[in-house]
Coordinates of C-alpha atoms in Angstrom, one line a residue:
X1 CA 0.0 0.0 0.0
X2 CA 1.4 3.4 -0.9
X3 CA 1.8 6.2 1.6
X4 CA 1.9 10.0 1.1
X5 CA 3.0 12.3 3.9
X6 CA 0.0 14.5 4.9
X7 CA -0.3 16.4 8.3
X8 CA -3.8 17.6 7.5
X9 CA -2.6 21.2 7.5
X10 CA -1.1 21.1 11.0
X11 CA 2.1 22.9 10.2
X12 CA 0.3 25.4 8.0
X13 CA -1.9 26.2 11.0
X14 CA 1.1 27.1 13.1
X15 CA 1.4 24.0 15.2
X16 CA 4.9 22.5 15.8
X17 CA 6.4 19.2 16.8
X18 CA 4.8 15.8 17.0
X19 CA 1.7 15.0 19.0
X20 CA -1.2 12.6 19.5
X21 CA -3.5 14.4 17.1
X22 CA -4.3 11.7 14.6
X23 CA -8.0 12.3 14.9
X24 CA -7.7 16.0 14.1
X25 CA -5.4 15.2 11.1
X26 CA -7.6 12.4 9.7
X27 CA -10.8 14.5 9.9
X28 CA -9.0 17.5 8.3
X29 CA -7.7 15.4 5.5
X30 CA -11.0 13.5 4.9
X31 CA -13.2 16.6 5.0
X32 CA -10.8 19.2 3.5
X33 CA -11.7 21.5 6.4
X34 CA -9.0 23.5 8.1
X35 CA -6.9 21.7 10.8
X36 CA -7.3 24.6 13.3
X37 CA -11.1 24.4 13.0
X38 CA -11.2 20.7 13.6
X39 CA -8.8 21.1 16.5
X40 CA -10.9 23.7 18.2
X41 CA -14.1 21.8 17.7
X42 CA -12.6 18.7 19.2
X43 CA -11.1 20.7 22.1
X44 CA -14.6 22.1 22.9
X45 CA -16.2 18.6 22.7
X46 CA -13.5 17.1 24.9
X47 CA -14.0 19.9 27.5
X48 CA -17.8 19.5 27.4
X49 CA -17.4 15.7 27.9
X50 CA -15.1 16.2 30.8
X51 CA -17.4 18.6 32.5
X52 CA -20.7 16.9 32.0
X53 CA -19.9 13.2 32.4
X54 CA -18.5 11.0 35.2
X55 CA -16.8 8.2 33.2
X56 CA -13.4 6.8 32.8
X57 CA -13.0 9.0 29.7
X58 CA -14.2 12.2 31.4
X59 CA -11.8 11.6 34.3
X60 CA -8.9 11.0 31.9
X61 CA -9.8 14.2 30.1
X62 CA -9.8 16.1 33.4
X63 CA -6.4 14.7 34.2
X64 CA -4.7 15.2 30.8
X65 CA -6.6 18.3 29.7
X66 CA -9.0 18.8 26.9
X67 CA -6.5 19.5 24.2
X68 CA -6.7 17.1 21.2
X69 CA -2.9 17.0 21.1
X70 CA -3.0 14.6 24.1
X71 CA -5.0 12.1 22.1
X72 CA -8.7 11.7 21.5
X73 CA -11.3 9.2 22.8
X74 CA -13.8 7.3 20.6
X75 CA -16.5 8.3 23.0
X76 CA -16.0 11.9 21.9
X77 CA -14.8 11.7 18.3
X78 CA -17.3 9.1 17.0
X79 CA -20.3 11.3 17.2
X80 CA -18.3 14.3 15.9
X81 CA -17.2 12.4 12.8
X82 CA -20.7 11.1 12.2
X83 CA -22.1 14.7 12.5
X84 CA -19.8 15.6 9.6
X85 CA -21.7 13.2 7.3
X86 CA -19.8 10.0 7.8
X87 CA -21.1 6.6 8.7
X88 CA -19.3 3.9 10.6
X89 CA -18.6 0.6 8.9
X90 CA -17.4 -2.1 11.3
X91 CA -15.0 -4.7 9.9
X92 CA -14.3 -6.7 13.0
X93 CA -16.5 -8.7 15.4
X94 CA -15.7 -10.0 18.8
X95 CA -14.3 -13.5 18.7
X96 CA -13.9 -13.5 14.9
X97 CA -10.4 -12.2 14.6
X98 CA -9.1 -9.8 12.0
X99 CA -10.6 -10.0 8.5
X100 CA -9.6 -6.6 7.1
X101 CA -6.1 -5.2 7.0
X102 CA -4.7 -1.8 6.1
X103 CA -4.3 -3.1 2.6
X104 CA -5.6 -1.5 -0.6
X105 CA -7.1 -4.8 -1.8
X106 CA -9.2 -5.2 1.4
X107 CA -10.6 -1.7 1.6
X108 CA -13.2 0.2 -0.5
X109 CA -12.2 2.9 -3.0
X110 CA -12.7 6.5 -2.2
X111 CA -11.6 8.4 0.9
X112 CA -12.2 6.7 4.2
X113 CA -11.0 7.2 7.8
X114 CA -9.7 3.9 9.2
X115 CA -9.6 3.0 12.8
X116 CA -6.7 0.8 13.7
X117 CA -5.2 0.1 17.1
X118 CA -4.7 3.4 18.9
X119 CA -4.8 5.4 15.7
X120 CA -7.0 6.9 13.0
X121 CA -5.6 7.3 9.5
X122 CA -7.0 8.2 6.1
X123 CA -6.9 5.9 3.0
X124 CA -7.7 7.7 -0.2
X125 CA -8.2 5.2 -3.1
X126 CA -5.7 2.8 -1.6
X127 CA -3.1 5.4 -0.5
X128 CA -2.5 6.1 3.1
X129 CA -2.4 9.9 3.9
X130 CA -0.7 10.3 7.2
X131 CA 2.5 11.5 8.9
X132 CA 3.9 8.0 8.7
X133 CA 3.2 4.6 7.1
X134 CA 1.1 3.0 9.7
X135 CA 0.2 -0.1 7.7
X136 CA 2.8 -2.4 9.3
X137 CA 3.6 -3.8 5.9
X138 CA -0.2 -4.3 5.2
X139 CA -0.7 -6.5 8.3
X140 CA -2.3 -4.0 10.6
X141 CA -5.9 -4.9 11.4
X142 CA -8.7 -2.4 10.6
X143 CA -11.4 -2.3 13.2
X144 CA -13.7 -0.4 10.9
X145 CA -13.8 2.8 8.9
X146 CA -15.8 6.0 8.5
X147 CA -17.2 6.5 5.0
X148 CA -18.8 9.7 3.7
X149 CA -22.6 9.2 3.3
X150 CA -23.4 9.7 -0.4
X151 CA -26.1 12.3 -1.0
X152 CA -28.7 11.8 -3.7

């Protein structure tokens, strides 16, 4: 599977260094929306989640802070990505093992956001768009992916 370096506009937005912002980058790449806008929207959602819930995730957000650079939790980003017009397509079931890998032959065409272990990445027509090649030589299991809902 080919890979192209893409930081989703992070550097252009004035952010420096490396960080745990794969959700922000993936959403920016897949939607074409500015990195900084995605970052601020997720920061606000993280903050709201930490202030209005009493869960493991909300407590972790209180400890670590609401900034998306510290990583993002599925409990927060899942609804956000869906609100942007994507639907979740699961590719793995409990007890069934891995059936779809980060491999062009096993994924649909078009632009999708793939969830793999501890990471979100974009695959655009069989090409990974990310800051690194996260395919593990096409052996990395894909838990599922977000696909843009087609409008009539």
